[in-house]
PDB file of C-alpha atoms in Angstrom:
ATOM      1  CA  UNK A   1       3.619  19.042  -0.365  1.00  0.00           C
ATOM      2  CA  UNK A   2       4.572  22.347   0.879  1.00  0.00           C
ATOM      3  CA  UNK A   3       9.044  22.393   0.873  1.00  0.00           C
ATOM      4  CA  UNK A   4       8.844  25.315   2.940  1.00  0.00           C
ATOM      5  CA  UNK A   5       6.803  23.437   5.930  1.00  0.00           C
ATOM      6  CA  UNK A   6       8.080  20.026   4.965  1.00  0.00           C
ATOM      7  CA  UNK A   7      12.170  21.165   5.875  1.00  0.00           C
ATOM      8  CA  UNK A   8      10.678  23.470   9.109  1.00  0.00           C
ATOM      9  CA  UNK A   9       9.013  20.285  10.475  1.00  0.00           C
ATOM     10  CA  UNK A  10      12.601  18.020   9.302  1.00  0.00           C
ATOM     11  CA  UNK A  11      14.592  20.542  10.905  1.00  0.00           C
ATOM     12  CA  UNK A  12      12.597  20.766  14.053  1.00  0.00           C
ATOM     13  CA  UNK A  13      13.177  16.738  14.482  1.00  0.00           C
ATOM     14  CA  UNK A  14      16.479  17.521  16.319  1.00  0.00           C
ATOM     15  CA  UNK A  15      14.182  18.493  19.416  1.00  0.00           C
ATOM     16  CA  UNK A  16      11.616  15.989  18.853  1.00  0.00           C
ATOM     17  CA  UNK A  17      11.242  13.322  22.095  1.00  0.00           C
ATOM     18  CA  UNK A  18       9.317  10.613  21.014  1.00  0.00           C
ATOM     19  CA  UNK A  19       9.292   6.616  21.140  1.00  0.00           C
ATOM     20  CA  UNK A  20      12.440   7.270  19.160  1.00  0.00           C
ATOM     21  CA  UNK A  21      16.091   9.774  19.827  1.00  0.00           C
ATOM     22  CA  UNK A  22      15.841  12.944  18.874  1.00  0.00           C
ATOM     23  CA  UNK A  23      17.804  12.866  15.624  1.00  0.00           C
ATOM     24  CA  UNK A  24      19.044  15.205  12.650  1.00  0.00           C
ATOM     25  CA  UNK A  25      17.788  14.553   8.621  1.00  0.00           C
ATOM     26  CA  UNK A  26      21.163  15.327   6.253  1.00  0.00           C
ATOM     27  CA  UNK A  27      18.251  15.247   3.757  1.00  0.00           C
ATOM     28  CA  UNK A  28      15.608  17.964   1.915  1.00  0.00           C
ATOM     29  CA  UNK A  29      12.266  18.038   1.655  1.00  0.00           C
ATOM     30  CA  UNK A  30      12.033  17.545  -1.665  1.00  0.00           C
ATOM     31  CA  UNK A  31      14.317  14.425  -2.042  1.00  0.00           C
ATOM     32  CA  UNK A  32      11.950  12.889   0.451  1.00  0.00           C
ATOM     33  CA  UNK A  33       9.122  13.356  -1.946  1.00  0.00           C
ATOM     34  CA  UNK A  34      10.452  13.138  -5.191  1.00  0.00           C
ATOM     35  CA  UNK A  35      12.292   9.779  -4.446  1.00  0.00           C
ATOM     36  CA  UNK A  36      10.034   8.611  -2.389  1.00  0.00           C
ATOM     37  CA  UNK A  37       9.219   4.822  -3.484  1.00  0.00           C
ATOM     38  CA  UNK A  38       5.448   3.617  -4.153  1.00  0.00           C
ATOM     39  CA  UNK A  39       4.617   0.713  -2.557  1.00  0.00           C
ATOM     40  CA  UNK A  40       1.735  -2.063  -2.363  1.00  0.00           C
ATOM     41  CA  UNK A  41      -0.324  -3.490   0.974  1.00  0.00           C
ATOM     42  CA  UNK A  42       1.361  -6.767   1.871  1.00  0.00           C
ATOM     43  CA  UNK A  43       4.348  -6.132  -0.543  1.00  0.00           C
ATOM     44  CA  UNK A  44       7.587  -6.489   0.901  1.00  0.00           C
ATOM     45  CA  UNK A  45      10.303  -4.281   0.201  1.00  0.00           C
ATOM     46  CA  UNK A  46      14.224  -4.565   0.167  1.00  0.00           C
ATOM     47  CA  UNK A  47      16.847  -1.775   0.163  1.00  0.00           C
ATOM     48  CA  UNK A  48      20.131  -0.917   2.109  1.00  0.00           C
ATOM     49  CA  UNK A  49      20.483   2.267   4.339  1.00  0.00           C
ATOM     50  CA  UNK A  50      24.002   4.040   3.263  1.00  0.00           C
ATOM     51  CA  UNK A  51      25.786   4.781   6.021  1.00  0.00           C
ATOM     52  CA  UNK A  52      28.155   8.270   5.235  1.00  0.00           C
ATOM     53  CA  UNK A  53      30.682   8.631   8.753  1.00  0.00           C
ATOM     54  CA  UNK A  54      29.735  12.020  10.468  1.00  0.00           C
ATOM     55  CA  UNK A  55      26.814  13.257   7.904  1.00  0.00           C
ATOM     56  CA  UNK A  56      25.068  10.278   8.506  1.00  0.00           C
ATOM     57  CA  UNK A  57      22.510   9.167   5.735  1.00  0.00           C
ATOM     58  CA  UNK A  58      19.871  10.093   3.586  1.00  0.00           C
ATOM     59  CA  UNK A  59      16.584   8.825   4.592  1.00  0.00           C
ATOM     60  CA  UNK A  60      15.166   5.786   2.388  1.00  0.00           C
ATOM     61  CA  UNK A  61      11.477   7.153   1.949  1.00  0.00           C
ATOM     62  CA  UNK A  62       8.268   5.279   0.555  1.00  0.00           C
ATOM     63  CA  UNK A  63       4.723   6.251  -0.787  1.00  0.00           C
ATOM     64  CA  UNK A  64       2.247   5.111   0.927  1.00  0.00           C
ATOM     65  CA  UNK A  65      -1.553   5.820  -0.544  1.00  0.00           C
ATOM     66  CA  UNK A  66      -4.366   5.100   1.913  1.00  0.00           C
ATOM     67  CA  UNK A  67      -7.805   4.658  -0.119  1.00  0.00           C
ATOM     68  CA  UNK A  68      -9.140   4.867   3.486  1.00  0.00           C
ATOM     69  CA  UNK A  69      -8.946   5.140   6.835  1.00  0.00           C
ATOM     70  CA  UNK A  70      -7.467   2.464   8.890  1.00  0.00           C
ATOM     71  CA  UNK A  71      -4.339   1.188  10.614  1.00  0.00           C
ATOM     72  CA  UNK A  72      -1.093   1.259   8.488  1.00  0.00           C
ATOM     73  CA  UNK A  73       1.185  -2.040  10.212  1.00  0.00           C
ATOM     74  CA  UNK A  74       5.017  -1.964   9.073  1.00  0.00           C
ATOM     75  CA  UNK A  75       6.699  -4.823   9.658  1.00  0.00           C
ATOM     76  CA  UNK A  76      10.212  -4.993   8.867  1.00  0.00           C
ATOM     77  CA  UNK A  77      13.915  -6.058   9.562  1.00  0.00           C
ATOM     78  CA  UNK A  78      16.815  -4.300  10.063  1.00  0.00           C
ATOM     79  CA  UNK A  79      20.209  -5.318   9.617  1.00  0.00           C
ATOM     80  CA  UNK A  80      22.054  -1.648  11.019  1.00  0.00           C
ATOM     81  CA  UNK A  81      23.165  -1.275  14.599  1.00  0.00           C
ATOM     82  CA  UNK A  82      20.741   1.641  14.865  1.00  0.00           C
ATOM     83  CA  UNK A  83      17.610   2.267  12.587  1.00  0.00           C
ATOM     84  CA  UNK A  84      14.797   5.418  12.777  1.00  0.00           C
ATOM     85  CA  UNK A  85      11.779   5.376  11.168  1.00  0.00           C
ATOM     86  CA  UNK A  86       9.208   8.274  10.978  1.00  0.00           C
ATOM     87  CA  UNK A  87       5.561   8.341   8.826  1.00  0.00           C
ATOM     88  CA  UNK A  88       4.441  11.885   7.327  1.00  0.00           C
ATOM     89  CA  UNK A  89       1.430  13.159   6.156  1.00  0.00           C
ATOM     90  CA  UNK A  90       1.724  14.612   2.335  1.00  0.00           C
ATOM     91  CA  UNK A  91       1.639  18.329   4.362  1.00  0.00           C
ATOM     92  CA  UNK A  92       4.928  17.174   6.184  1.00  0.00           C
ATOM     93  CA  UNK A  93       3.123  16.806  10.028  1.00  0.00           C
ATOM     94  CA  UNK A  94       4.764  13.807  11.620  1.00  0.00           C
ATOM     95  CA  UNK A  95       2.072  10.894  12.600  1.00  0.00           C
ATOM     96  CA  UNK A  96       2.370   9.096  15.760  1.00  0.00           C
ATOM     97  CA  UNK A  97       3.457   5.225  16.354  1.00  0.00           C
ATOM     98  CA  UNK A  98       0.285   3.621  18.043  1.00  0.00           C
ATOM     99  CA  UNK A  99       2.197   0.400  19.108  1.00  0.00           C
ATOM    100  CA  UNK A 100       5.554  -1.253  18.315  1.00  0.00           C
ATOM    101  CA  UNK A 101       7.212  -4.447  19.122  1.00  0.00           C
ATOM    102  CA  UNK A 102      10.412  -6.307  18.599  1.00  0.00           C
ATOM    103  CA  UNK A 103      10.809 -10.097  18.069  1.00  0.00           C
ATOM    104  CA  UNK A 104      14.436  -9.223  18.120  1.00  0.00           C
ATOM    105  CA  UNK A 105      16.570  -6.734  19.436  1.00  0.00           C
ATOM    106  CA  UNK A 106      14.661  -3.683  20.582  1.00  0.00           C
ATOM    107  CA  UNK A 107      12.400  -0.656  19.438  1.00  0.00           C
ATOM    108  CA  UNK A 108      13.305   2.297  22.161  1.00  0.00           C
ATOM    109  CA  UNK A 109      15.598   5.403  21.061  1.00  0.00           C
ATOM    110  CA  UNK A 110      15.603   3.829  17.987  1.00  0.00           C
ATOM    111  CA  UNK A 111      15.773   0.437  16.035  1.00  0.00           C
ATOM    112  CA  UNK A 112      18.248  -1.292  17.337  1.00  0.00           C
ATOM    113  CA  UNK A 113      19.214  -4.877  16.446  1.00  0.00           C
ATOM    114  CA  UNK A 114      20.662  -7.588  19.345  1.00  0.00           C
ATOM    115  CA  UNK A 115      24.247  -7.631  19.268  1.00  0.00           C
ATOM    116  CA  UNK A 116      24.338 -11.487  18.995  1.00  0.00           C
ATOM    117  CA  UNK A 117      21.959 -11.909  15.608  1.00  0.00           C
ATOM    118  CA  UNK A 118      23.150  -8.592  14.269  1.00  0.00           C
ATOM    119  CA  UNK A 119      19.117  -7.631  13.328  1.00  0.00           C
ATOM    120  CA  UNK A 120      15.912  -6.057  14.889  1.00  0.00           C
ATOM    121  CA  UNK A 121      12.627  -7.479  13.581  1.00  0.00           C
ATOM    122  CA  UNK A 122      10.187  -5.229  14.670  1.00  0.00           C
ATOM    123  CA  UNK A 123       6.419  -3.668  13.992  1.00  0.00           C
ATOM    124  CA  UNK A 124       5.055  -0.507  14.612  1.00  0.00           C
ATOM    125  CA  UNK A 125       1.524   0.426  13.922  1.00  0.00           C
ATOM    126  CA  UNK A 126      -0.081   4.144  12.839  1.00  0.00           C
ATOM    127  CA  UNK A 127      -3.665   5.001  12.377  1.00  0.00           C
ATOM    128  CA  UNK A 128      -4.150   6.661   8.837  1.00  0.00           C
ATOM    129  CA  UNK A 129      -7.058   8.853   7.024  1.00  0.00           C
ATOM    130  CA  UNK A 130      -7.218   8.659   3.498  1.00  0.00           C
ATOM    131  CA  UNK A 131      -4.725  10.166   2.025  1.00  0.00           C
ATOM    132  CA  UNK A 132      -1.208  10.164   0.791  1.00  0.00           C
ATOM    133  CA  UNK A 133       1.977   9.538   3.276  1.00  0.00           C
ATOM    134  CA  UNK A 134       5.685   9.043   3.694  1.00  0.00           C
ATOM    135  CA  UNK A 135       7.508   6.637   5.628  1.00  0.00           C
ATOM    136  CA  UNK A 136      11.259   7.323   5.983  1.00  0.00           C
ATOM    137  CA  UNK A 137      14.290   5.420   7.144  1.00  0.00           C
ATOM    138  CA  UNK A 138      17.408   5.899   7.939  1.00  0.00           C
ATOM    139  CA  UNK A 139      20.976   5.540  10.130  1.00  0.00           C
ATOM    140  CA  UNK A 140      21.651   8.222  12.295  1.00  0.00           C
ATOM    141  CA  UNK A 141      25.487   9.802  11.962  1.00  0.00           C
ATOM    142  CA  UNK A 142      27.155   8.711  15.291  1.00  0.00           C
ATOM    143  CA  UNK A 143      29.518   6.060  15.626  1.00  0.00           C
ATOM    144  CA  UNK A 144      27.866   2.955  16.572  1.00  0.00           C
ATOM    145  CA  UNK A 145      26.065   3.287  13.381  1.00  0.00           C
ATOM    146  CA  UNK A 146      28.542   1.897  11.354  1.00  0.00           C
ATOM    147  CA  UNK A 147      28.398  -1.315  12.768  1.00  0.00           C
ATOM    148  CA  UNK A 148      26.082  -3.310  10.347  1.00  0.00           C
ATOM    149  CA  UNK A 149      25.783  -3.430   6.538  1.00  0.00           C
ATOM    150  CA  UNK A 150      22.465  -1.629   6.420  1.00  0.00           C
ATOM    151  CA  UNK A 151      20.066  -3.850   5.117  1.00  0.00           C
ATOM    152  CA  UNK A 152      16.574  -3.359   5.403  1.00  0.00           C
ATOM    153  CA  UNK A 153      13.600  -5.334   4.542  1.00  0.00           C
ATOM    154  CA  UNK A 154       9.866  -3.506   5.312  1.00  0.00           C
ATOM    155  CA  UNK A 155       6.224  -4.816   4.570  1.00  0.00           C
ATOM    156  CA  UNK A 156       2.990  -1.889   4.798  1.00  0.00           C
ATOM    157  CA  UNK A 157       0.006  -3.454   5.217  1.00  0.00           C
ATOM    158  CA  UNK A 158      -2.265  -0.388   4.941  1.00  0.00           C
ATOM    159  CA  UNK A 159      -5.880   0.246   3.471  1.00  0.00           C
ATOM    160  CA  UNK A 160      -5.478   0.173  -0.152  1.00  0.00           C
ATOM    161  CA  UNK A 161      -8.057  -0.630  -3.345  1.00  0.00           C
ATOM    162  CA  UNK A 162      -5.485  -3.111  -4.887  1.00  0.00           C
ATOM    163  CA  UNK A 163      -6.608  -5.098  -1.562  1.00  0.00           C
ATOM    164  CA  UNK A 164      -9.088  -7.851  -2.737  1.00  0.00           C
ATOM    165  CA  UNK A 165     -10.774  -7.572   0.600  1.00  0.00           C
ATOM    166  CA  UNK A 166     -11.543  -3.857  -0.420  1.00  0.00           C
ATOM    167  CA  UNK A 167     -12.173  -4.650  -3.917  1.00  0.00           C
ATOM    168  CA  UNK A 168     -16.055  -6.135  -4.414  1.00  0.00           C
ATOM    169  CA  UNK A 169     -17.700  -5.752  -7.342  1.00  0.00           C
ATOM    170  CA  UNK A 170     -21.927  -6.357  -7.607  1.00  0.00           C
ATOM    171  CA  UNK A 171     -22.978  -7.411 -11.124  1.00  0.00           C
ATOM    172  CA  UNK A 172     -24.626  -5.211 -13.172  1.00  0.00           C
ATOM    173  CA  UNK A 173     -28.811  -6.359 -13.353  1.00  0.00           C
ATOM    174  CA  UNK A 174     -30.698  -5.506 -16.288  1.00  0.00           C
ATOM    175  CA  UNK A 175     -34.744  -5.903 -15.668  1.00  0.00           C
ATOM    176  CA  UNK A 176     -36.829  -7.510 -18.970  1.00  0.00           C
ATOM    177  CA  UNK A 177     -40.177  -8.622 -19.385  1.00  0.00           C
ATOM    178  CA  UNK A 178     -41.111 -11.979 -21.034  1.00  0.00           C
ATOM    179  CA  UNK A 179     -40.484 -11.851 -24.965  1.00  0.00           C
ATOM    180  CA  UNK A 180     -38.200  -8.726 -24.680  1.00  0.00           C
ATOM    181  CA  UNK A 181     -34.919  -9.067 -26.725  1.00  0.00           C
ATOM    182  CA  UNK A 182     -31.699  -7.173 -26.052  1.00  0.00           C
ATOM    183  CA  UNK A 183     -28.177  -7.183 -27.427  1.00  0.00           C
ATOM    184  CA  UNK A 184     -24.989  -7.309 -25.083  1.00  0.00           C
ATOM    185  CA  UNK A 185     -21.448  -5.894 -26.027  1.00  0.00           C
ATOM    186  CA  UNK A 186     -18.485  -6.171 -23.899  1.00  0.00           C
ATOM    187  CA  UNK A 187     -15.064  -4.555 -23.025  1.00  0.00           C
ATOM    188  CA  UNK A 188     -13.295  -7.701 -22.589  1.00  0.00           C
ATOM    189  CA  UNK A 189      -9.923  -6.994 -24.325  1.00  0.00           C
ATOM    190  CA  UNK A 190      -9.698  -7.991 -27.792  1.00  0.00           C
ATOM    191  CA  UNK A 191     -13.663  -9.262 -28.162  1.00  0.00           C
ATOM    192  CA  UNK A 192     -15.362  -9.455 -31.360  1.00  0.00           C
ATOM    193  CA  UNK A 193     -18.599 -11.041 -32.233  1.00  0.00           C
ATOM    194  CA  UNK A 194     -16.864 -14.518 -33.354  1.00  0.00           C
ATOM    195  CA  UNK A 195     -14.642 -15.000 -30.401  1.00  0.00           C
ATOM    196  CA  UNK A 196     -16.521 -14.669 -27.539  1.00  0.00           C
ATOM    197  CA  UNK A 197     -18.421 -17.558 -25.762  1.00  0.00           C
ATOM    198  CA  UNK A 198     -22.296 -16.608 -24.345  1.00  0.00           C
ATOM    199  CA  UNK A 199     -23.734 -18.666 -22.055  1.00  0.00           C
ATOM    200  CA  UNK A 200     -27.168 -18.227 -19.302  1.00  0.00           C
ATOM    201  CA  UNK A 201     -26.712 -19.700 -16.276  1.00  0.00           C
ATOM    202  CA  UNK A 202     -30.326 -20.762 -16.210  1.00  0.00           C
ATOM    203  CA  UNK A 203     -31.890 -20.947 -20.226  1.00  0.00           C
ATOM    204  CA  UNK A 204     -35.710 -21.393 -19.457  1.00  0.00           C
ATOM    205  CA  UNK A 205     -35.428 -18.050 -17.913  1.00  0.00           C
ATOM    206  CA  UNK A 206     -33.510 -16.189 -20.865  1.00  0.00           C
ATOM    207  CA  UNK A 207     -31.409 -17.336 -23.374  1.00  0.00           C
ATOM    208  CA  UNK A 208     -28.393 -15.876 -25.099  1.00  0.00           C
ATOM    209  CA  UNK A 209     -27.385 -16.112 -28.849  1.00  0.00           C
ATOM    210  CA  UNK A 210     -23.558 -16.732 -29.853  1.00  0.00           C
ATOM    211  CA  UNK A 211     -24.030 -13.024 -30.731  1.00  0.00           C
ATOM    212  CA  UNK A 212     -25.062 -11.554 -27.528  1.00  0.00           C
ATOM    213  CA  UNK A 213     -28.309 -11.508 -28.151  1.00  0.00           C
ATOM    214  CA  UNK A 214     -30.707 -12.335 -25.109  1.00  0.00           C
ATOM    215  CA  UNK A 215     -34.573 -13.222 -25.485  1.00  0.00           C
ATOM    216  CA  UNK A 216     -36.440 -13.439 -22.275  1.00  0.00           C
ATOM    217  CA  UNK A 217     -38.321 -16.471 -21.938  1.00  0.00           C
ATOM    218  CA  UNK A 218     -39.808 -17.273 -18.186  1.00  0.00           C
ATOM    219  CA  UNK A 219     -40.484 -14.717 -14.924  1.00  0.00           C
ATOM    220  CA  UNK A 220     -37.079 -15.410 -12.940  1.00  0.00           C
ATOM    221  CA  UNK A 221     -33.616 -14.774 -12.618  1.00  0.00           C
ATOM    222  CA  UNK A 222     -30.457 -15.642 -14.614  1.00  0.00           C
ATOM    223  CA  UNK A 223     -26.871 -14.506 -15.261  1.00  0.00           C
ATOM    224  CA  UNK A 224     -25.466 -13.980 -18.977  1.00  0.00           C
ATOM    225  CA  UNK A 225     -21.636 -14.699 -18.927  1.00  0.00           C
ATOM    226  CA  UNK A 226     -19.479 -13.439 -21.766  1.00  0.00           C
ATOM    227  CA  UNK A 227     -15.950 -15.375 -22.067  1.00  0.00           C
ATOM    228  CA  UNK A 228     -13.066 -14.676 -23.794  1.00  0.00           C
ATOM    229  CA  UNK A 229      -9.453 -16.661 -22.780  1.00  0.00           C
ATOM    230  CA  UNK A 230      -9.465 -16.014 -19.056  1.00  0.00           C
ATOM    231  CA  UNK A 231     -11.688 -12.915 -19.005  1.00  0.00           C
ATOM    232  CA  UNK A 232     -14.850 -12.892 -17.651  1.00  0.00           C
ATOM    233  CA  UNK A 233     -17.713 -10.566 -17.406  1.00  0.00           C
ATOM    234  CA  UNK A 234     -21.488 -11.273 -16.421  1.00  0.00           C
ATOM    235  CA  UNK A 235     -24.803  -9.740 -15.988  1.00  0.00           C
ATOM    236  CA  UNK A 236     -28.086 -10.636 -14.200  1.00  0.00           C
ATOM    237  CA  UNK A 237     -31.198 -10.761 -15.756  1.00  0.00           C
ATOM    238  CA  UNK A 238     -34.503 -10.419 -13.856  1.00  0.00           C
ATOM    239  CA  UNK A 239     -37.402 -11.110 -15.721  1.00  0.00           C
ATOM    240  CA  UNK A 240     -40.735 -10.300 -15.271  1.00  0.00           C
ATOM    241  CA  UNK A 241     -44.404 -10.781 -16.846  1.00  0.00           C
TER     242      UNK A 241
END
């Protein structure tokens, strides 16, 4: 990201009116990237906001990668008197909250938790493109501030290729014809010849040697599965005459 733009657009938060106060950052644009934390979807996340009397604090940041586009949901619970929370793009422009909610305490000027449970449990919501952005916390330097030991626990749910929802994966089909032969390898870690197990799902269509070697037999359909431990790969065979 661009330090030069990144500080302008910090420094220009003081005037910003959002869903939140307008606020001041006692923090540089490059301490918001460089320890910025990665974090997985549906991962949850624990740290405590420092509070410094005055200065206030430096924000907590996180990493978010988007694989795509979609809605990025963070849920999370404070445990400061007042909380702020703002999502950048990798440029430094500020994205907008779509929605947020409070189970307890209360999401308006700021985070702030109920006097009697001493937290805010909250969720706000921000559409995403693909792309890289940060999500920063922090307690603002005024006096109610103190009040709390700072404790923060946050969840993104965003679109991300670790998500198995995201993930699919189509077998790979090979096309024979009846009496063709053809020898398999895999990348399963640590295979060799001896150690892993062959086996067609359906043999009068094509059959596999302990070796990898498959012979197709009959017009249809099969799948060759090579295992080794708990690793898996497979193939489909279509045969034809």
């Amino acid at each position: 990201m661009k330090a030069k733009k990144f500080l302008s657009i910090l420094l220009s938060l003081a005037m910003a009116v959002t869903a939140f106060a307008a606020f001041t950052v006692n923090a540089s644009a490059e301490s918001i990237e460089d320890n910025a934390k990665n974090v997985i979807s549906g991962k949850t996340n624990s740290t405590t906001l420092e509070y410094k009397y005055i200065y206030g604090t430096d924000p907590v940041s996180y990493k978010i990668e988007a694989t795509s586009s979609g809605l990025l949901e963070i849920n999370f619970v404070s445990r400061s008197s007042i909380m702020y929370l703002e999502v950048y793009d990798k440029n430094g422009s500020k994205v907008n909250e779509e929605s947020y909610s409070a189970s307890t305490g209360e999401i308006k000027n700021g985070c702030k938790w109920n006097s009697k449970m001493e937290k805010c449990v909250g969720k706000i919501t921000y559409k995403l493109k693909k792309g890289t952005y940060y999500a920063c916390f922090w307690r603002p330097s005024n006096l109610s501030a103190k009040y709390g030991n700072g404790k923060l626990s946050v969840k993104f749910s965003f679109p991300s290729s670790s998500d198995s929802s995201d993930v699919k994966i189509n077998n790979l089909t090979l096309t024979m014809k009846v009496g063709d032969k053809i020898q398999l390898g895999t990348a399963l870690s640590a295979s060799t010849d001896d150690n892993v197990a062959w086996k067609s799902s359906k043999t009068s269509v094509a059959k596999v040697s302990a070796t990898g070697l498959v012979t197709a037999k009959a017009a249809g359909t099969t799948t060759i599965t090579a295992t080794i431990g708990s690793s898996t790969q497979k193939i489909d065979i279509k045969v034809t005459k």
